[in-house]
Coordinates of C-alpha atoms in Angstrom, one line a residue:
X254 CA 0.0 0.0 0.0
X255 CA 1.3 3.6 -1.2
X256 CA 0.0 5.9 1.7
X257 CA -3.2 8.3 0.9
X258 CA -6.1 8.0 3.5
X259 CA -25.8 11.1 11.3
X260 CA -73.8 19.4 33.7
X261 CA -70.7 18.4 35.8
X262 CA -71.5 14.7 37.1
X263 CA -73.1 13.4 40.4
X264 CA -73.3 10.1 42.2
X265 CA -76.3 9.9 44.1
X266 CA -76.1 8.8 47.5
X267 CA -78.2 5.5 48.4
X268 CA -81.2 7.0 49.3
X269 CA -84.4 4.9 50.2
X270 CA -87.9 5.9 48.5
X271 CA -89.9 3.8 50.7
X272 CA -91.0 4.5 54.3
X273 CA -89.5 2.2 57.0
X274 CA -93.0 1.4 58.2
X275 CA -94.2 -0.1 54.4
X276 CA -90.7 -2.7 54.9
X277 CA -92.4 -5.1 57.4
X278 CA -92.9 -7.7 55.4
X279 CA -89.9 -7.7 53.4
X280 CA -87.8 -9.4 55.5
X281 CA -85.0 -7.2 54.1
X282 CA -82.5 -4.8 55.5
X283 CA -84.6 -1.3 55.7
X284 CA -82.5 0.8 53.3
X285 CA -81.0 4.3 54.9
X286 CA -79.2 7.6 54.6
X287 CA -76.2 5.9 56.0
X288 CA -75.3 4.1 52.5
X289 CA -76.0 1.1 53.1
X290 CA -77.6 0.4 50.1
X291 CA -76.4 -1.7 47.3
X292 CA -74.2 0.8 45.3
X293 CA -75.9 2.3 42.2
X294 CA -74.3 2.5 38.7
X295 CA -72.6 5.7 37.6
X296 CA -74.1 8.7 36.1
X297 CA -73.0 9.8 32.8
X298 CA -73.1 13.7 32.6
X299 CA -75.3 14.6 29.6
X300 CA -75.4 18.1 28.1
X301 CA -78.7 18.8 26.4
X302 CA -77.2 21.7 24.5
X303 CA -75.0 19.4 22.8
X304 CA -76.2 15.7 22.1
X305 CA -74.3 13.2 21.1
X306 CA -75.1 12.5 17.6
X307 CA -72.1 10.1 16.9
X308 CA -72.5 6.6 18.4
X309 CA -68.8 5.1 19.6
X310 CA -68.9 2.6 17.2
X311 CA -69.5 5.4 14.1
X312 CA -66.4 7.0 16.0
X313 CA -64.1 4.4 15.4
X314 CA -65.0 3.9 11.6
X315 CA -64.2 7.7 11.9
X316 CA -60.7 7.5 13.4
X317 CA -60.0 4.5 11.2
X318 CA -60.9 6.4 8.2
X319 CA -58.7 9.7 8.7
X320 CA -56.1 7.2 10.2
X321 CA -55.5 6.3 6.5
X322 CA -55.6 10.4 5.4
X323 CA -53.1 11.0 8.4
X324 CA -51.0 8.6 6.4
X325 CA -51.0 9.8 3.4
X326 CA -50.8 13.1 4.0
X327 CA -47.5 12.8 6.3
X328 CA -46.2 11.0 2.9
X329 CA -47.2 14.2 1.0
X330 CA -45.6 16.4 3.5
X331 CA -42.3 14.5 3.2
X332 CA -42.0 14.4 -0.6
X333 CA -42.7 18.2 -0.6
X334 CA -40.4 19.3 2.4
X335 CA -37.8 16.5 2.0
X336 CA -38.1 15.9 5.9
X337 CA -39.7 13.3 7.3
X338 CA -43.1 14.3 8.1
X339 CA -44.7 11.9 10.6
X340 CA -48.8 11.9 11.3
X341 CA -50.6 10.3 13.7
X342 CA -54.5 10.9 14.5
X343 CA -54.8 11.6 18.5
X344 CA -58.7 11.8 19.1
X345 CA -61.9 12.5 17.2
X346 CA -64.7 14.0 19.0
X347 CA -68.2 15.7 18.9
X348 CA -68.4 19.2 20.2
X349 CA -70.3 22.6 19.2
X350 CA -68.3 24.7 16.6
X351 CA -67.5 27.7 19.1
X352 CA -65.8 25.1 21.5
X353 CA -63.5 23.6 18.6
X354 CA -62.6 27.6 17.5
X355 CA -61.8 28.4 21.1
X356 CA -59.7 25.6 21.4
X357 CA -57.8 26.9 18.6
X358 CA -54.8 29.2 19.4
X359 CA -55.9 33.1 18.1
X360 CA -52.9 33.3 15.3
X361 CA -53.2 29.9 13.2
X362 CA -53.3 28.6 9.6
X363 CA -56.3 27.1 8.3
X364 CA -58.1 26.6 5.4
X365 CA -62.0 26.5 5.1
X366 CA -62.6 23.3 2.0
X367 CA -65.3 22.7 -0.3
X368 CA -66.8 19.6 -0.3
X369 CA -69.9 20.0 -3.1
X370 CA -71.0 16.0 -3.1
X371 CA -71.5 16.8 1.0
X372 CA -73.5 20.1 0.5
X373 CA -71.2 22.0 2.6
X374 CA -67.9 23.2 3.9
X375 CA -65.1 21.5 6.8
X376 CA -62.2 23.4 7.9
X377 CA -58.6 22.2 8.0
X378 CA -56.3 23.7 10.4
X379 CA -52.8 23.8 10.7
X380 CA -51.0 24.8 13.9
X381 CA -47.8 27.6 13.5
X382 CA -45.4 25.1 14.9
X383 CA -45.8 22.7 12.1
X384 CA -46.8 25.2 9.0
X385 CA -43.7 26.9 9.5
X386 CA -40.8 24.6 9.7
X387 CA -42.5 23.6 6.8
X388 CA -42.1 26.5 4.9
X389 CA -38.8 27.6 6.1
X390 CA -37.5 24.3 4.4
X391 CA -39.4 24.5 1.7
X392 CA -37.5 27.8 1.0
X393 CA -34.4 26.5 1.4
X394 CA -34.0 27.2 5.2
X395 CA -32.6 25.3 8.0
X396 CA -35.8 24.2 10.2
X397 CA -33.5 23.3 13.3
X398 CA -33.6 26.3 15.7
X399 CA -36.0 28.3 13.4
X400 CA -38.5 30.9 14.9
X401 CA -42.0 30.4 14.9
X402 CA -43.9 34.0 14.9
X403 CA -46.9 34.9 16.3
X404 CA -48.3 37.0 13.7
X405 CA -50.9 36.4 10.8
X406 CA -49.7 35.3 7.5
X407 CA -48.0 37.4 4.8
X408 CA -49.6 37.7 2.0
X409 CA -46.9 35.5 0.7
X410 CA -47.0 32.7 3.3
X411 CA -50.8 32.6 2.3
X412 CA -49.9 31.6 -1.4
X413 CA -47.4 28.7 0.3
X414 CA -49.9 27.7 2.9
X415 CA -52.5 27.1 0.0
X416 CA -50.0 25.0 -1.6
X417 CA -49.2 23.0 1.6
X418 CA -53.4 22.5 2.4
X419 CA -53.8 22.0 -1.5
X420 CA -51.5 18.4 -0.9
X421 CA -54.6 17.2 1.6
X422 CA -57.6 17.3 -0.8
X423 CA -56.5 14.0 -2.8
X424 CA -55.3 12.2 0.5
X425 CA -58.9 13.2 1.9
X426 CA -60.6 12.4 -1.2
X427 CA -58.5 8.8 -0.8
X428 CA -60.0 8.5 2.4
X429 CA -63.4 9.4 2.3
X430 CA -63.6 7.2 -1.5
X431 CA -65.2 4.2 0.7
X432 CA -67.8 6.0 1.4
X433 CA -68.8 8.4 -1.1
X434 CA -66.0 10.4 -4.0
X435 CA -66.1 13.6 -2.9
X436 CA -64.0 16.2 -4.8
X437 CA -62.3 18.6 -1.9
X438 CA -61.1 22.1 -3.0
X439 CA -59.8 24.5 -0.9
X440 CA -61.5 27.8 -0.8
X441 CA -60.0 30.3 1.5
X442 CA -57.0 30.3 3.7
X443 CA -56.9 32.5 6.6
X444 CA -54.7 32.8 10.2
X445 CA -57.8 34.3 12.1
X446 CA -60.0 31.6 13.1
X447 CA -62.6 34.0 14.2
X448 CA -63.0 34.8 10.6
X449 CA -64.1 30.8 9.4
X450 CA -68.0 30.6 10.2
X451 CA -68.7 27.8 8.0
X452 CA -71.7 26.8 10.8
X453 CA -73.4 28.5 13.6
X454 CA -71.6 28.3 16.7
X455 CA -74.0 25.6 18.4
X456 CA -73.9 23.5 15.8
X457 CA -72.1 20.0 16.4
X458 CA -69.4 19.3 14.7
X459 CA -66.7 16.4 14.7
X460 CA -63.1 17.6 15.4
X461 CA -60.5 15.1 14.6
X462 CA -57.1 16.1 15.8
X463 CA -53.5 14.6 15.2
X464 CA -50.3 14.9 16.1
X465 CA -47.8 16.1 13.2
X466 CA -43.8 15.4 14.2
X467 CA -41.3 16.7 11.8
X468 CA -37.5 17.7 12.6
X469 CA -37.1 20.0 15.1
X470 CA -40.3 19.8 17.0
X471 CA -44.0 18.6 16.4
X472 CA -47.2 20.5 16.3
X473 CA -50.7 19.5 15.4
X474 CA -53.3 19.3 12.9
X475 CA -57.3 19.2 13.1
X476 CA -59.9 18.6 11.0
X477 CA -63.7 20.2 11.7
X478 CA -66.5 18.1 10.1
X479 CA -70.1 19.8 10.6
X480 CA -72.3 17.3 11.8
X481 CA -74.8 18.8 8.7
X482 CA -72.1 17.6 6.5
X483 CA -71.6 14.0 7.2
X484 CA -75.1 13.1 8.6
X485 CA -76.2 11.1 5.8
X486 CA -73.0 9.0 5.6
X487 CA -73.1 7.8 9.4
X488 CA -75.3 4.7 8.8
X489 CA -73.0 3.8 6.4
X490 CA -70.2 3.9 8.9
X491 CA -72.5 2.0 11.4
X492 CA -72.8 -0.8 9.1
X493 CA -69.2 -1.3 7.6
X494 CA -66.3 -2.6 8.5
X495 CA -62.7 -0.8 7.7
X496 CA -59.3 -2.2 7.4
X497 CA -56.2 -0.6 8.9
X498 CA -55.7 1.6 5.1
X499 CA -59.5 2.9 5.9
X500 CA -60.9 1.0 3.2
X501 CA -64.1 -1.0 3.3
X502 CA -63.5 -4.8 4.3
X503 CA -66.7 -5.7 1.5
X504 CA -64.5 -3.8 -1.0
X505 CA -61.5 -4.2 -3.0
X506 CA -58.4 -2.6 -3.0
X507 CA -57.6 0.6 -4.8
X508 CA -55.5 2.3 -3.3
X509 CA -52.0 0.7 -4.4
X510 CA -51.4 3.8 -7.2
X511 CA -52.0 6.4 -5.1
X512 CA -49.9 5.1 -3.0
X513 CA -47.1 4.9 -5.0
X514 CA -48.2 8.1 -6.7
X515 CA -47.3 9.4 -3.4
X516 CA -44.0 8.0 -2.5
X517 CA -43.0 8.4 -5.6
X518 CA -42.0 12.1 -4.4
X519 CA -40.3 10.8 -1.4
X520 CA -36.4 11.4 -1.3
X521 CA -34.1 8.5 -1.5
X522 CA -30.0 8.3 -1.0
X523 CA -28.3 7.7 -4.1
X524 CA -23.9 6.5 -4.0
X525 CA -21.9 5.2 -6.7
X526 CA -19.5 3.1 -5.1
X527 CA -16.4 3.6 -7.5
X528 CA -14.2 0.4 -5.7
X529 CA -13.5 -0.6 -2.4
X530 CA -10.7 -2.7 -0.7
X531 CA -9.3 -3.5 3.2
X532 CA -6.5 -1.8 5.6
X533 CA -5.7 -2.7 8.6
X534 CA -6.1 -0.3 12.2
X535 CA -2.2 1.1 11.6
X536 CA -2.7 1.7 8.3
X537 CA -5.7 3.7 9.1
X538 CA -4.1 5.3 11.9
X539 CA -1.4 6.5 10.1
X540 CA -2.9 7.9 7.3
X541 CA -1.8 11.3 6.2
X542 CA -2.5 14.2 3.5
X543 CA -1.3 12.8 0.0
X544 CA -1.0 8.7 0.9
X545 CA -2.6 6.4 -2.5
X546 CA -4.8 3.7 -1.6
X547 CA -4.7 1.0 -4.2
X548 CA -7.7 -1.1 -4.9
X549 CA -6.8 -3.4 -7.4
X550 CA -10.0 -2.8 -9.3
X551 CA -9.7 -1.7 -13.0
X552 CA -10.5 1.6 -14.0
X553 CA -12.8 0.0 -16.8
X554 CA -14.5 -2.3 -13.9
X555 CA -18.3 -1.0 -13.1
X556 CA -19.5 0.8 -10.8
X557 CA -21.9 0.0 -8.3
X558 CA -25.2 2.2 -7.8
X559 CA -26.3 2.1 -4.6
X560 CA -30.2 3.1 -3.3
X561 CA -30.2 3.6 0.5
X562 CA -27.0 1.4 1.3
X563 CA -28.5 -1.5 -0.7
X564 CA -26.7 -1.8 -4.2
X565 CA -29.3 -2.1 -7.1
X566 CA -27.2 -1.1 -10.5
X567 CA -23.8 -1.4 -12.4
X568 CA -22.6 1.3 -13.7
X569 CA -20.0 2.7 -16.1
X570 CA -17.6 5.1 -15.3
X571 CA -16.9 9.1 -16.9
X572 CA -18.2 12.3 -16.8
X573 CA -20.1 14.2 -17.9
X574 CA -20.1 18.0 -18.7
X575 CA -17.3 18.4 -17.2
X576 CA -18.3 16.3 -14.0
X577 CA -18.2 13.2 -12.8
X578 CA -20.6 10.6 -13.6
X579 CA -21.8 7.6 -14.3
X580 CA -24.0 5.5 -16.6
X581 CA -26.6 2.6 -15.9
X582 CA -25.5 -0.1 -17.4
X583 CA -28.1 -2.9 -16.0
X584 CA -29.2 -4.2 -12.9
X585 CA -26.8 -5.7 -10.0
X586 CA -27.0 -9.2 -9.5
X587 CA -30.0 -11.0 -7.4
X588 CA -27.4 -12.1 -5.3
X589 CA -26.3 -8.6 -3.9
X590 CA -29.3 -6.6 -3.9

């Protein structure tokens, strides 16, 4: 070798309804304000200003359903960012529109959608924390220590935001397919929740929320279904069964092109290993500035094109323009992919 060298609830008390005296000919302990009656079941609180229109079981189908839009949209996010963009759906619930606004901080970034085959409009909301990191990589920024402002959007964050709620309409569309196509457009996009009264404030809506983690921090992400808009689909969800992609378990599958539609935007590691050979510890150690490392391969031997650390093509070697480069010759042997 020539050298070279990352209503608030209650439980009642047990409290008798019958006079001692009618108990005579029970036989029975007389029952008494000192509890010691059999224990009664649990009250539920019930709030008759908002009534639970959703049964449990429909909520499941529900969570299932935007489990596969959560999904797909994290995909999106991470072929258009190139950061991973991970999704997860943390709860879906009913509650009146004004609760789900005021639960909303009073800078965000939302969008109010379209959905025309549901006669209405849902809201998609974006917290700052994950909107943007997303953004300052999508410009070319470093999202690792970056500040997140508490100001409405600029006229030009609005045009990026649009483009970043625009990549949810097919994932939602995806989602909602086993139920009924619905085409979802984005109408207006706004940091002023105040401003999005897509239903009166009593109304009851569904507010599915999940948990968005991307480098740097996480944030969230929420959807807000008016009850109006999805009423006539709940006995469908009642009555079906869905798999862990959200699709029906009485239909087929359809959902293998979009899904590679998706990924196919996803960033991959691409080397060309040129050659490689073996030194021992010393000779490592003692490497310097200027030392040759022969390999013994040929300058005419391929190349081998590796995708994510796992070798796929041959390749010759040259350049190109000036630079280096190499051309696909065929695919690598079964043996070492």
């Amino acid at each position: 070798m020539t050298r070279s060298h990352n209503h608030q609830g209650f439980e009642p008390e047990g409290i008798s309804t019958r006079h001692p005296s009618t108990d005579s000919d029970s036989g029975g302990a007389l029952y008494t304000l000192a509890g010691d009656s059999p224990a009664a079941p649990p009250v539920r609180p019930y709030d008759f200003k908002r009534p639970e229109r959703i049964s449990q079981d429909q909520l499941r189908s529900l969570k299932s359903l935007h489990e596969t839009f959560a999904r797909s949209y994290g995909g999106q996010l991470t072929g258009m960012s190139r950061m991973i963009v991970d999704m997860e759906i943390e709860s879906a619930e009913q509650i009146s529109y004004a609760e789900y606004i005021s639960g909303l901080g009073h800078q965000t970034c939302f969008a109010t959608v379209r959905a025309p085959e549901l006669g209405g409009r849902l809201v998609l909301e974006m917290s700052q924390q994950v909107f943007y990191p997303l953004i300052e990589r999508l410009l070319g920024g470093d999202v690792n220590g970056s500040i997140v402002p508490d100001r409405a959007l600029t006229s030009i964050e609005t045009r990026l935001a649009r483009s970043v709620f625009h990549r949810a309409m097919q994932p939602l569309h995806e989602a909602w397919s086993g139920l009924r196509a619905v085409n979802f457009t984005i109408e207006n996009v706004e940091s002023n929740p105040q401003i999005a009264q897509i239903v009166s404030p009593n109304e009851v809506v569904l507010a599915v929320r999940f948990r968005v983690g991307l480098a740097g921090g996480s944030g969230s992400l929420s959807l807000c279904l008016p009850y109006a808009l999805i009423e006539t689909l709940i006995d469908d969800l009642g009555t079906r069964s869905w798999t862990a992609t959200g699709e029906p378990l009485d239909g087929g599958s359809h959902h293998a092109p979009a899904v590679r539609e998706h990924l196919s935007d996803a960033p991959v590691e691409l080397s060309a290993v040129l050659a490689s050979t073996s030194i021992t510890l010393s000779e490592l150690r003692s490497m310097q500035p200027g030392d040759v490392i022969l390999t013994g391969v040929s300058t005419r031997t391929p190349a081998t094109i590796c995708v994510e650390g796992r070798s796929k093509f041959k390749a010759a070697q040259g350049q190109h323009a000036g630079r280096r480069a190499v051309q696909v010759l065929g695919p690598d042997s079964p043996s070492s992919r």
